[in-house]
Amino acid sequence: MSGRAVAWAFALLASAGGLRAAEPFIRYSNELLGVYVGDRQESGKTRIFIHRQDKGGSPEAHVVNGELLDRVDSYPFYGLVFGEVALEDGKPLEVYSGCVSIEASRGGDGAALVAGFRAVGAKPFRLTPQEVGEQPKKLLAALAVFYEKRLTPQDSAEGPKRTHFCINLLRLIGRRAHADIVAAYLAGNGYAGAALDAAASPYVASVWARLSEADRWKLVALEKCVEAKAAMALALASLDSDSQEHQRKAITWLGKHKAAEGRAPLLKRLNTAALQLRWDIVEALTQIGGEDVVAALIALLAPDSWAAKGLGLVPPPGFPGYYWPDGRVIIVRALGELGDARAAPALFKVLEEKGPGRGYLAEFIVPVLAQLGYKEAIPTLRTILAAETLAGVPADKPWINPAAVRATVRRLTAAALYRLGDSSGRDLLLQELKSGDWMTRRFAAEALARYGVKRDVSALAACLNDRDWEVNLWACRGVARLTGALGQKKDWMTVDGQDGGMLLLWWDKHKAEFAEPPK
């Protein structure tokens, strides 16, 4: 190990404060590489981490009986050795340093590795329990410096590299470090949490009962070091917490993990919880799903519901939409995600709430009606497609452009009609496919690719070399879906825009088959 690398390791810990020059950071060897044999068991095998640098070559990182942990090309710590060799029977052996090839240890357990060391004359030494115990504290002290950004300009450039280095070593130390890591993380050392993984769950479980609700949520936020059963119990209990912040964390966790156990208690609180929390509950219930959830959300589409009044909604930044504060926009999106056709009649009722064909909240409701296959809406959608004005869109607010809103609604309605099997909006889509605006062309190309029929192939083929990459992509996919070109008829969504060249060659040979008869 070079003197520069040793000096770097000492400087790293010295930056945390309190490190004497004569105090060893980690035992190291002047002869060669660095070897770490972990004390954790994975799938009944010992995890082994090896650094090697071939003569004249670049450094490499290897793992035997485990996953690849890291590449160390930019980390000058070859020759560092720490921890104890732990065999599968749990008996510690000496740590060996010496020149041993990767091949000598590949596929072997701890005993085979030690045998390989002995075969090449490596010399053993043992770290004392005190030395092993001091290492996590020193690494965490260094991480605290980095986390609090108390760095010199020179250190700042090396900060991410050194942070990654410390976190990896803490993980490799394993169970001996877990108490120190958890204590540091709960005390505010955010980087320490990155060193906690599933291997720390036994220690976390052993101290769980004496942790505060706030500390438990800090650990749950890390995902890996808390057992699922304990996290679930915490989430359900925190729904009744005195802290609204913890209630929100519980609601969010139940939704994120699609916890069916949370459905009933969340439904119970949907109309009684603090107003701002109700919107979090809506989001969580949407993620969990279920027939009862659909029914509860349909009820919120009523014009006198708290959702329609926007109770608890935080005003958006900038200028709000024309529909503000009507929060049913959120309910419509949620019902669209749930995809339950039972919601279609209630959604249609909101669409006509301001009068037949007036299209209230049309840009949100119309695509969902098409998604749910609600063909009963076709006559109304035709009326909206031809309408000059829409309900609820004011003309006296400078930040709202009624013409732009109408154009968006017409575009969405044309696509929805085509999806429902009605071609009333086809002419509009074909017209917009030739627009000079790339966003308009993108929408038309995607709509025709997804819902078009055989007579639309010519229009899509004309866009196979479009100057916009996404128009080109949807043109390729549409041609593939409608023709079976390239053998992609069933998996047309796997077609890429780069297939455009081959599709153009195919089209040159087959376009006569798709020519529309003269009118």
Short mmCIF file of C-alpha atoms in Angstrom, two decimals:
data_model
loop_
_atom_site.label_atom_id
_atom_site.label_comp_id
_atom_site.label_asym_id
_atom_site.label_seq_id
_atom_site.Cartn_x
_atom_site.Cartn_y
_atom_site.Cartn_z
CA MET A 1 0.00 0.00 0.00
CA SER A 2 1.46 3.36 -0.99
CA GLY A 3 2.33 6.00 1.56
CA ARG A 4 -0.09 8.35 -0.19
CA ALA A 5 -2.99 5.94 0.30
CA VAL A 6 -2.13 5.45 3.97
CA ALA A 7 -1.88 9.20 4.46
CA TRP A 8 -5.25 9.62 2.74
CA ALA A 9 -6.90 7.15 5.12
CA PHE A 10 -5.48 8.96 8.13
CA ALA A 11 -6.48 12.36 6.76
CA LEU A 12 -10.03 11.12 6.27
CA LEU A 13 -10.45 10.33 9.95
CA ALA A 14 -8.43 13.30 11.11
CA SER A 15 -11.02 15.55 9.45
CA ALA A 16 -13.58 14.20 11.93
CA GLY A 17 -11.46 15.53 14.80
CA GLY A 18 -9.75 13.86 17.74
CA LEU A 19 -7.50 11.48 15.80
CA ARG A 20 -3.89 11.31 16.97
CA ALA A 21 -1.19 10.82 14.36
CA ALA A 22 0.06 7.61 15.98
CA GLU A 23 -3.40 6.10 16.30
CA PRO A 24 -4.05 3.45 13.64
CA PHE A 25 -7.20 3.86 11.58
CA ILE A 26 -7.20 0.36 10.14
CA ARG A 27 -4.55 -2.35 10.20
CA TYR A 28 -2.87 -2.51 6.82
CA SER A 29 -0.15 -4.35 4.97
CA ASN A 30 2.75 -2.72 3.13
CA GLU A 31 3.10 -5.70 0.85
CA LEU A 32 0.02 -5.91 -1.26
CA LEU A 33 -3.67 -5.76 -1.84
CA GLY A 34 -6.52 -5.46 0.63
CA VAL A 35 -8.79 -8.30 1.70
CA TYR A 36 -11.98 -8.18 3.71
CA VAL A 37 -13.88 -11.27 4.76
CA GLY A 38 -17.22 -10.21 6.18
CA ASP A 39 -18.76 -11.50 9.36
CA ARG A 40 -22.27 -11.67 7.89
CA GLN A 41 -23.84 -14.83 6.57
CA GLU A 42 -25.84 -14.75 3.34
CA SER A 43 -27.51 -17.92 2.06
CA GLY A 44 -25.36 -19.94 4.43
CA LYS A 45 -22.12 -18.62 2.98
CA THR A 46 -19.53 -16.13 4.15
CA ARG A 47 -19.41 -12.87 2.24
CA ILE A 48 -15.93 -12.12 0.92
CA PHE A 49 -14.76 -8.80 -0.49
CA ILE A 50 -11.43 -8.62 -2.29
CA HIS A 51 -9.53 -5.71 -3.82
CA ARG A 52 -6.76 -6.46 -6.27
CA GLN A 53 -4.47 -4.43 -8.48
CA ASP A 54 -2.60 -6.29 -11.19
CA LYS A 55 0.83 -5.12 -12.26
CA GLY A 56 0.30 -2.28 -14.66
CA GLY A 57 -3.44 -2.85 -14.58
CA SER A 58 -6.42 -1.07 -13.10
CA PRO A 59 -7.87 -1.96 -9.70
CA GLU A 60 -10.84 -4.29 -9.58
CA ALA A 61 -13.38 -5.29 -6.96
CA HIS A 62 -14.59 -8.85 -6.63
CA VAL A 63 -16.96 -10.70 -4.37
CA VAL A 64 -16.91 -14.42 -3.70
CA ASN A 65 -20.08 -16.14 -2.45
CA GLY A 66 -21.98 -12.87 -2.67
CA GLU A 67 -22.88 -9.92 -4.85
CA LEU A 68 -20.55 -7.38 -6.40
CA LEU A 69 -20.37 -4.61 -3.82
CA ASP A 70 -18.45 -1.88 -5.54
CA ARG A 71 -15.84 -0.96 -8.10
CA VAL A 72 -12.94 0.81 -6.51
CA ASP A 73 -11.11 2.29 -9.48
CA SER A 74 -11.07 5.75 -7.93
CA TYR A 75 -10.55 4.81 -4.29
CA PRO A 76 -6.93 4.73 -3.05
CA PHE A 77 -7.36 2.20 -0.26
CA TYR A 78 -5.83 -1.01 -1.60
CA GLY A 79 -4.10 -2.85 1.19
CA LEU A 80 -6.65 -1.95 3.87
CA VAL A 81 -7.63 -4.98 5.90
CA PHE A 82 -10.07 -5.04 8.79
CA GLY A 83 -12.60 -7.26 10.51
CA GLU A 84 -12.16 -10.92 11.39
CA VAL A 85 -12.49 -13.94 9.18
CA ALA A 86 -15.68 -15.68 10.31
CA LEU A 87 -16.23 -19.26 9.26
CA GLU A 88 -19.71 -20.72 8.92
CA ASP A 89 -19.47 -22.23 12.40
CA GLY A 90 -19.02 -18.72 13.76
CA LYS A 91 -15.46 -19.23 15.06
CA PRO A 92 -13.25 -16.22 14.33
CA LEU A 93 -9.87 -16.69 12.70
CA GLU A 94 -6.99 -14.31 12.13
CA VAL A 95 -7.07 -11.76 9.35
CA TYR A 96 -4.38 -12.53 6.80
CA SER A 97 -2.59 -10.08 4.57
CA GLY A 98 -0.58 -11.35 1.68
CA CYS A 99 -0.47 -11.66 -2.06
CA VAL A 100 -3.23 -14.09 -3.01
CA SER A 101 -4.87 -14.38 -6.39
CA ILE A 102 -8.60 -14.19 -6.97
CA GLU A 103 -8.52 -17.71 -8.36
CA ALA A 104 -7.16 -19.06 -5.08
CA SER A 105 -10.31 -18.00 -3.25
CA ARG A 106 -13.03 -18.16 -5.88
CA GLY A 107 -15.87 -20.46 -4.95
CA GLY A 108 -14.51 -21.22 -1.50
CA ASP A 109 -15.77 -20.51 2.00
CA GLY A 110 -13.77 -18.83 4.76
CA ALA A 111 -11.67 -21.95 5.39
CA ALA A 112 -10.71 -22.22 1.72
CA LEU A 113 -9.69 -18.59 1.67
CA VAL A 114 -7.48 -18.99 4.73
CA ALA A 115 -5.93 -22.07 3.15
CA GLY A 116 -5.15 -20.00 0.06
CA PHE A 117 -3.48 -17.36 2.21
CA ARG A 118 -1.33 -19.94 3.94
CA ALA A 119 -0.37 -21.49 0.62
CA VAL A 120 1.24 -18.25 -0.52
CA GLY A 121 2.89 -17.53 2.81
CA ALA A 122 0.62 -14.75 3.98
CA LYS A 123 1.17 -13.55 7.54
CA PRO A 124 -1.71 -13.37 10.03
CA PHE A 125 -2.58 -10.76 12.58
CA ARG A 126 -5.64 -10.25 14.76
CA LEU A 127 -7.57 -7.08 15.48
CA THR A 128 -8.45 -6.66 19.13
CA PRO A 129 -12.15 -6.22 20.09
CA GLN A 130 -11.30 -2.66 21.10
CA GLU A 131 -9.87 -1.87 17.68
CA VAL A 132 -12.89 -3.39 15.95
CA GLY A 133 -15.25 -1.42 18.18
CA GLU A 134 -13.51 1.91 17.52
CA GLN A 135 -13.72 1.75 13.76
CA PRO A 136 -17.48 2.41 13.34
CA LYS A 137 -17.31 5.46 15.61
CA LYS A 138 -14.46 6.93 13.59
CA LEU A 139 -16.19 6.30 10.30
CA LEU A 140 -19.43 7.83 11.62
CA ALA A 141 -17.54 10.86 12.88
CA ALA A 142 -16.17 11.37 9.39
CA LEU A 143 -19.67 11.00 7.91
CA ALA A 144 -21.01 13.57 10.37
CA VAL A 145 -18.45 16.06 9.06
CA PHE A 146 -19.53 15.41 5.49
CA TYR A 147 -23.25 15.51 6.33
CA GLU A 148 -22.97 18.81 8.16
CA LYS A 149 -20.95 20.17 5.22
CA ARG A 150 -18.11 21.29 7.47
CA LEU A 151 -15.61 20.76 4.68
CA THR A 152 -12.67 22.70 3.34
CA PRO A 153 -12.75 23.52 -0.41
CA GLN A 154 -10.33 20.64 -1.04
CA ASP A 155 -12.39 18.24 1.06
CA SER A 156 -15.57 19.30 -0.75
CA ALA A 157 -14.23 17.96 -4.02
CA GLU A 158 -13.45 14.61 -2.38
CA GLY A 159 -16.56 14.59 -0.17
CA PRO A 160 -18.83 12.27 -2.23
CA LYS A 161 -15.98 9.83 -2.82
CA ARG A 162 -15.01 9.69 0.85
CA THR A 163 -18.65 9.49 1.97
CA HIS A 164 -19.19 6.48 -0.27
CA PHE A 165 -16.01 4.93 1.10
CA CYS A 166 -17.08 5.32 4.75
CA ILE A 167 -20.59 3.96 4.09
CA ASN A 168 -19.22 0.89 2.34
CA LEU A 169 -16.81 0.13 5.17
CA LEU A 170 -19.58 0.49 7.76
CA ARG A 171 -21.68 -2.00 5.82
CA LEU A 172 -18.77 -4.40 5.65
CA ILE A 173 -18.14 -4.24 9.39
CA GLY A 174 -21.67 -5.54 9.78
CA ARG A 175 -23.37 -6.35 13.08
CA ARG A 176 -20.60 -4.88 15.25
CA ALA A 177 -21.40 -1.45 13.85
CA HIS A 178 -25.20 -1.50 13.91
CA ALA A 179 -25.67 0.00 17.39
CA ASP A 180 -23.36 2.91 16.59
CA ILE A 181 -24.89 3.48 13.15
CA VAL A 182 -28.48 3.51 14.45
CA ALA A 183 -27.55 5.87 17.30
CA ALA A 184 -25.78 8.25 14.91
CA TYR A 185 -28.64 8.21 12.41
CA LEU A 186 -31.30 8.91 15.03
CA ALA A 187 -29.12 11.72 16.41
CA GLY A 188 -29.23 13.47 13.04
CA ASN A 189 -26.37 12.02 10.99
CA GLY A 190 -28.33 11.52 7.79
CA TYR A 191 -25.52 9.78 5.89
CA ALA A 192 -25.33 7.08 8.57
CA GLY A 193 -28.71 5.78 7.43
CA ALA A 194 -27.19 4.77 4.09
CA ALA A 195 -25.11 2.16 5.93
CA LEU A 196 -28.21 0.42 7.34
CA ASP A 197 -29.65 -2.44 5.32
CA ALA A 198 -31.55 -5.67 5.93
CA ALA A 199 -28.62 -7.06 7.92
CA ALA A 200 -29.37 -4.45 10.61
CA SER A 201 -32.98 -5.60 11.11
CA PRO A 202 -32.18 -7.98 14.03
CA TYR A 203 -30.56 -5.16 15.99
CA VAL A 204 -33.35 -2.72 15.13
CA ALA A 205 -35.91 -5.31 16.26
CA SER A 206 -34.07 -5.72 19.58
CA VAL A 207 -34.35 -1.99 20.40
CA TRP A 208 -37.69 -1.28 18.69
CA ALA A 209 -39.80 -1.38 21.86
CA ARG A 210 -37.86 1.42 23.53
CA LEU A 211 -37.77 3.78 20.56
CA SER A 212 -40.06 6.78 20.32
CA GLU A 213 -42.70 7.02 17.58
CA ALA A 214 -40.60 9.67 15.83
CA ASP A 215 -37.46 7.50 15.87
CA ARG A 216 -39.40 4.50 14.60
CA TRP A 217 -40.60 6.51 11.62
CA LYS A 218 -37.03 7.63 10.91
CA LEU A 219 -35.97 4.00 10.66
CA VAL A 220 -39.04 2.96 8.66
CA ALA A 221 -38.14 5.66 6.14
CA LEU A 222 -34.96 3.67 5.34
CA GLU A 223 -37.19 0.75 4.21
CA LYS A 224 -34.70 -2.10 4.61
CA CYS A 225 -33.79 -2.28 8.28
CA VAL A 226 -37.30 -2.58 9.80
CA GLU A 227 -39.27 -5.80 9.52
CA ALA A 228 -42.49 -5.45 7.51
CA LYS A 229 -44.65 -6.67 10.39
CA ALA A 230 -43.27 -4.01 12.74
CA ALA A 231 -43.67 -1.27 10.13
CA MET A 232 -47.28 -2.30 9.50
CA ALA A 233 -48.10 -2.24 13.20
CA LEU A 234 -46.53 1.21 13.51
CA ALA A 235 -48.50 2.56 10.54
CA LEU A 236 -51.83 1.30 11.85
CA ALA A 237 -51.13 2.62 15.35
CA SER A 238 -49.97 6.01 14.06
CA LEU A 239 -53.32 6.62 12.36
CA ASP A 240 -54.47 7.61 15.86
CA SER A 241 -51.29 9.51 16.73
CA ASP A 242 -51.43 12.89 18.43
CA SER A 243 -49.03 14.08 15.75
CA GLN A 244 -50.63 14.98 12.41
CA GLU A 245 -47.19 14.53 10.81
CA HIS A 246 -47.07 10.91 11.99
CA GLN A 247 -50.64 10.35 10.83
CA ARG A 248 -49.61 11.54 7.37
CA LYS A 249 -46.57 9.26 7.37
CA ALA A 250 -48.79 6.33 8.32
CA ILE A 251 -51.31 7.12 5.58
CA THR A 252 -48.55 7.49 3.00
CA TRP A 253 -46.84 4.26 4.07
CA LEU A 254 -50.06 2.24 3.86
CA GLY A 255 -50.70 3.57 0.37
CA LYS A 256 -47.16 3.12 -0.89
CA HIS A 257 -47.16 -0.52 0.22
CA LYS A 258 -50.72 -1.14 -1.01
CA ALA A 259 -51.52 -2.49 2.44
CA ALA A 260 -54.96 -4.12 2.36
CA GLU A 261 -54.94 -3.97 6.18
CA GLY A 262 -55.12 -0.20 5.89
CA ARG A 263 -58.20 -0.06 3.64
CA ALA A 264 -60.89 -0.23 6.34
CA PRO A 265 -59.30 2.23 8.81
CA LEU A 266 -58.58 4.70 6.00
CA LEU A 267 -62.13 4.47 4.65
CA LYS A 268 -63.37 5.11 8.17
CA ARG A 269 -61.34 8.33 8.31
CA LEU A 270 -62.00 9.52 4.74
CA ASN A 271 -64.77 11.93 5.74
CA THR A 272 -63.75 12.61 9.34
CA ALA A 273 -59.97 13.15 9.37
CA ALA A 274 -58.39 16.61 9.38
CA LEU A 275 -59.22 18.26 6.05
CA GLN A 276 -55.70 18.25 4.61
CA LEU A 277 -55.20 14.62 5.62
CA ARG A 278 -58.29 13.60 3.65
CA TRP A 279 -56.47 14.23 0.40
CA ASP A 280 -53.60 12.03 1.56
CA ILE A 281 -56.16 9.36 2.38
CA VAL A 282 -57.66 9.64 -1.12
CA GLU A 283 -54.21 9.04 -2.63
CA ALA A 284 -53.47 6.10 -0.32
CA LEU A 285 -56.84 4.46 -0.96
CA THR A 286 -56.29 4.84 -4.71
CA GLN A 287 -53.03 2.92 -4.38
CA ILE A 288 -54.66 0.21 -2.22
CA GLY A 289 -57.79 -0.15 -4.37
CA GLY A 290 -60.87 -2.29 -3.80
CA GLU A 291 -64.60 -2.12 -4.48
CA ASP A 292 -65.32 -0.23 -1.26
CA VAL A 293 -62.75 2.39 -2.27
CA VAL A 294 -64.44 2.96 -5.64
CA ALA A 295 -67.82 3.40 -3.97
CA ALA A 296 -66.39 5.88 -1.45
CA LEU A 297 -64.75 7.96 -4.16
CA ILE A 298 -67.87 7.95 -6.34
CA ALA A 299 -69.74 9.51 -3.39
CA LEU A 300 -67.22 12.37 -3.39
CA LEU A 301 -68.27 13.33 -6.94
CA ALA A 302 -71.47 14.84 -5.52
CA PRO A 303 -71.58 18.64 -6.04
CA ASP A 304 -72.02 19.27 -2.31
CA SER A 305 -69.18 16.99 -1.12
CA TRP A 306 -66.14 18.31 0.75
CA ALA A 307 -64.08 17.33 -2.30
CA ALA A 308 -66.23 19.46 -4.63
CA LYS A 309 -65.81 22.39 -2.24
CA GLY A 310 -62.05 21.87 -2.17
CA LEU A 311 -61.91 21.79 1.61
CA GLY A 312 -58.35 21.26 2.83
CA LEU A 313 -56.74 21.83 -0.57
CA VAL A 314 -53.59 23.92 -0.60
CA PRO A 315 -53.68 26.57 -3.36
CA PRO A 316 -51.30 25.60 -6.17
CA PRO A 317 -48.32 27.83 -6.95
CA GLY A 318 -48.97 30.49 -9.54
CA PHE A 319 -52.45 30.87 -10.99
CA PRO A 320 -55.02 28.11 -10.29
CA GLY A 321 -57.01 26.33 -12.98
CA TYR A 322 -60.39 27.64 -14.02
CA TYR A 323 -62.09 24.94 -11.96
CA TRP A 324 -60.40 25.93 -8.66
CA PRO A 325 -61.19 25.08 -5.89
CA ASP A 326 -63.22 22.11 -7.17
CA GLY A 327 -61.17 19.14 -5.91
CA ARG A 328 -63.16 16.59 -7.88
CA VAL A 329 -60.41 16.81 -10.49
CA ILE A 330 -58.33 14.73 -8.05
CA ILE A 331 -61.20 12.28 -7.53
CA VAL A 332 -61.63 11.87 -11.30
CA ARG A 333 -57.94 11.04 -11.69
CA ALA A 334 -58.14 8.56 -8.81
CA LEU A 335 -61.13 6.78 -10.38
CA GLY A 336 -59.24 6.66 -13.66
CA GLU A 337 -56.32 4.93 -11.94
CA LEU A 338 -58.67 2.43 -10.32
CA GLY A 339 -60.28 1.71 -13.71
CA ASP A 340 -63.61 0.47 -12.36
CA ALA A 341 -66.44 0.85 -14.90
CA ARG A 342 -68.97 1.42 -12.09
CA ALA A 343 -67.65 4.97 -11.83
CA ALA A 344 -68.56 5.90 -15.43
CA PRO A 345 -72.22 6.99 -14.87
CA ALA A 346 -71.23 9.22 -11.94
CA LEU A 347 -68.39 10.75 -13.96
CA PHE A 348 -70.73 11.38 -16.88
CA LYS A 349 -73.13 13.12 -14.50
CA VAL A 350 -70.38 15.56 -13.47
CA LEU A 351 -69.54 16.16 -17.16
CA GLU A 352 -73.12 17.34 -17.72
CA GLU A 353 -73.47 19.08 -14.37
CA LYS A 354 -73.49 22.57 -15.97
CA GLY A 355 -75.83 21.53 -18.78
CA PRO A 356 -76.06 18.90 -21.55
CA GLY A 357 -73.04 19.02 -23.82
CA ARG A 358 -71.39 21.80 -21.82
CA GLY A 359 -68.48 19.54 -20.87
CA TYR A 360 -67.66 20.57 -17.29
CA LEU A 361 -64.16 19.31 -16.36
CA ALA A 362 -64.12 17.69 -19.79
CA GLU A 363 -60.33 17.51 -20.15
CA PHE A 364 -60.22 15.31 -17.03
CA ILE A 365 -63.42 13.29 -17.39
CA VAL A 366 -63.55 12.54 -21.13
CA PRO A 367 -60.34 10.42 -21.29
CA VAL A 368 -61.51 8.39 -18.27
CA LEU A 369 -64.91 7.71 -19.84
CA ALA A 370 -63.14 6.40 -22.94
CA GLN A 371 -60.79 4.32 -20.79
CA LEU A 372 -63.80 2.77 -19.03
CA GLY A 373 -65.51 2.05 -22.38
CA TYR A 374 -68.60 4.15 -21.59
CA LYS A 375 -70.22 4.27 -25.04
CA GLU A 376 -73.33 5.90 -23.61
CA ALA A 377 -71.31 9.12 -23.61
CA ILE A 378 -70.76 9.15 -27.40
CA PRO A 379 -73.65 11.52 -28.30
CA THR A 380 -72.54 14.00 -25.65
CA LEU A 381 -68.91 13.73 -26.75
CA ARG A 382 -69.92 14.58 -30.31
CA THR A 383 -71.63 17.70 -29.00
CA ILE A 384 -68.56 18.69 -26.99
CA LEU A 385 -66.36 18.14 -30.04
CA ALA A 386 -68.38 20.72 -31.97
CA ALA A 387 -69.01 23.13 -29.05
CA GLU A 388 -67.72 26.69 -29.29
CA THR A 389 -67.64 27.20 -25.51
CA LEU A 390 -67.27 24.98 -22.46
CA ALA A 391 -68.88 25.19 -19.04
CA GLY A 392 -66.94 26.84 -16.26
CA VAL A 393 -64.19 28.34 -18.45
CA PRO A 394 -64.19 32.09 -17.74
CA ALA A 395 -63.33 34.65 -20.37
CA ASP A 396 -62.46 37.43 -17.93
CA LYS A 397 -59.35 35.96 -16.30
CA PRO A 398 -56.15 36.93 -18.13
CA TRP A 399 -54.25 33.80 -17.11
CA ILE A 400 -56.87 31.52 -18.66
CA ASN A 401 -57.06 31.14 -22.45
CA PRO A 402 -60.54 29.77 -23.31
CA ALA A 403 -59.49 29.01 -26.89
CA ALA A 404 -56.54 26.92 -25.69
CA VAL A 405 -58.75 25.04 -23.22
CA ARG A 406 -61.29 24.34 -25.98
CA ALA A 407 -58.56 23.14 -28.36
CA THR A 408 -57.26 20.74 -25.71
CA VAL A 409 -60.76 19.43 -24.98
CA ARG A 410 -61.52 18.91 -28.68
CA ARG A 411 -58.27 17.00 -29.13
CA LEU A 412 -58.97 14.76 -26.13
CA THR A 413 -62.58 14.25 -27.19
CA ALA A 414 -61.57 13.23 -30.71
CA ALA A 415 -59.21 10.61 -29.32
CA ALA A 416 -61.84 9.41 -26.81
CA LEU A 417 -64.44 8.97 -29.56
CA TYR A 418 -61.98 6.99 -31.68
CA ARG A 419 -61.18 4.82 -28.67
CA LEU A 420 -64.90 4.16 -28.21
CA GLY A 421 -65.25 3.12 -31.84
CA ASP A 422 -66.69 6.36 -33.21
CA SER A 423 -64.87 8.14 -36.04
CA SER A 424 -66.41 11.58 -35.52
CA GLY A 425 -63.06 12.98 -34.42
CA ARG A 426 -60.89 11.29 -37.06
CA ASP A 427 -60.72 14.30 -39.36
CA LEU A 428 -59.46 16.47 -36.51
CA LEU A 429 -56.72 13.95 -35.62
CA LEU A 430 -55.58 13.70 -39.26
CA GLN A 431 -55.52 17.48 -39.49
CA GLU A 432 -53.46 17.82 -36.32
CA LEU A 433 -51.06 15.14 -37.52
CA LYS A 434 -49.92 17.74 -40.10
CA SER A 435 -49.68 20.60 -37.60
CA GLY A 436 -46.54 22.68 -37.36
CA ASP A 437 -46.63 22.30 -33.57
CA TRP A 438 -44.70 19.21 -32.47
CA MET A 439 -46.78 18.67 -29.32
CA THR A 440 -49.99 18.66 -31.37
CA ARG A 441 -48.49 16.18 -33.83
CA ARG A 442 -47.32 13.96 -31.00
CA PHE A 443 -50.80 13.71 -29.52
CA ALA A 444 -52.42 12.93 -32.87
CA ALA A 445 -49.79 10.32 -33.75
CA GLU A 446 -50.21 8.55 -30.41
CA ALA A 447 -54.02 8.59 -30.66
CA LEU A 448 -53.98 7.11 -34.18
CA ALA A 449 -51.31 4.58 -33.22
CA ARG A 450 -53.33 3.38 -30.25
CA TYR A 451 -56.89 3.54 -31.54
CA GLY A 452 -56.63 3.91 -35.32
CA VAL A 453 -57.91 1.44 -37.91
CA LYS A 454 -56.51 0.10 -41.17
CA ARG A 455 -57.43 3.20 -43.19
CA ASP A 456 -55.15 5.28 -40.92
CA VAL A 457 -52.00 3.42 -41.94
CA SER A 458 -51.21 5.78 -44.82
CA ALA A 459 -51.36 8.83 -42.57
CA LEU A 460 -49.09 7.20 -40.00
CA ALA A 461 -46.66 5.93 -42.64
CA ALA A 462 -46.25 9.50 -43.85
CA CYS A 463 -44.77 10.30 -40.43
CA LEU A 464 -42.21 7.48 -40.35
CA ASN A 465 -39.45 9.99 -41.02
CA ASP A 466 -40.96 12.90 -39.08
CA ARG A 467 -38.44 15.39 -37.74
CA ASP A 468 -39.76 14.92 -34.19
CA TRP A 469 -38.53 11.71 -32.55
CA GLU A 470 -41.75 11.01 -30.62
CA VAL A 471 -43.99 11.51 -33.65
CA ASN A 472 -41.68 9.12 -35.46
CA LEU A 473 -41.91 6.64 -32.56
CA TRP A 474 -45.73 6.56 -32.52
CA ALA A 475 -45.87 6.37 -36.31
CA CYS A 476 -43.65 3.28 -36.19
CA ARG A 477 -45.75 1.68 -33.48
CA GLY A 478 -49.01 2.49 -35.25
CA VAL A 479 -47.86 1.03 -38.56
CA ALA A 480 -46.59 -2.07 -36.75
CA ARG A 481 -49.87 -2.52 -34.84
CA LEU A 482 -52.15 -2.06 -37.84
CA THR A 483 -50.13 -4.06 -40.38
CA GLY A 484 -48.12 -6.65 -38.49
CA ALA A 485 -44.98 -5.36 -40.16
CA LEU A 486 -41.74 -6.70 -38.68
CA GLY A 487 -43.76 -9.44 -36.98
CA GLN A 488 -44.67 -7.06 -34.16
CA LYS A 489 -48.47 -7.08 -34.45
CA LYS A 490 -49.04 -8.41 -30.91
CA ASP A 491 -46.09 -6.62 -29.28
CA TRP A 492 -46.32 -3.37 -31.19
CA MET A 493 -45.36 -1.32 -28.14
CA THR A 494 -41.89 -2.87 -28.29
CA VAL A 495 -41.27 -1.25 -31.68
CA ASP A 496 -38.73 1.56 -31.46
CA GLY A 497 -38.38 4.71 -33.53
CA GLN A 498 -35.13 3.30 -34.88
CA ASP A 499 -37.23 0.73 -36.75
CA GLY A 500 -38.47 3.55 -38.99
CA GLY A 501 -36.00 2.75 -41.77
CA MET A 502 -37.08 -0.88 -42.07
CA LEU A 503 -40.73 0.10 -41.84
CA LEU A 504 -40.25 2.60 -44.70
CA LEU A 505 -38.81 -0.19 -46.86
CA TRP A 506 -41.72 -2.42 -45.91
CA TRP A 507 -44.20 0.37 -46.68
CA ASP A 508 -42.76 0.97 -50.14
CA LYS A 509 -43.55 -2.63 -51.00
CA HIS A 510 -47.01 -2.84 -49.42
CA LYS A 511 -48.58 0.63 -49.52
CA ALA A 512 -50.84 -0.29 -52.44
CA GLU A 513 -52.63 -2.73 -50.14
CA PHE A 514 -53.69 0.13 -47.88
CA ALA A 515 -54.70 2.72 -50.45
CA GLU A 516 -58.15 4.19 -49.74
CA PRO A 517 -60.65 3.97 -52.59
CA PRO A 518 -61.45 7.32 -54.26
CA LYS A 519 -64.45 9.14 -52.81
#
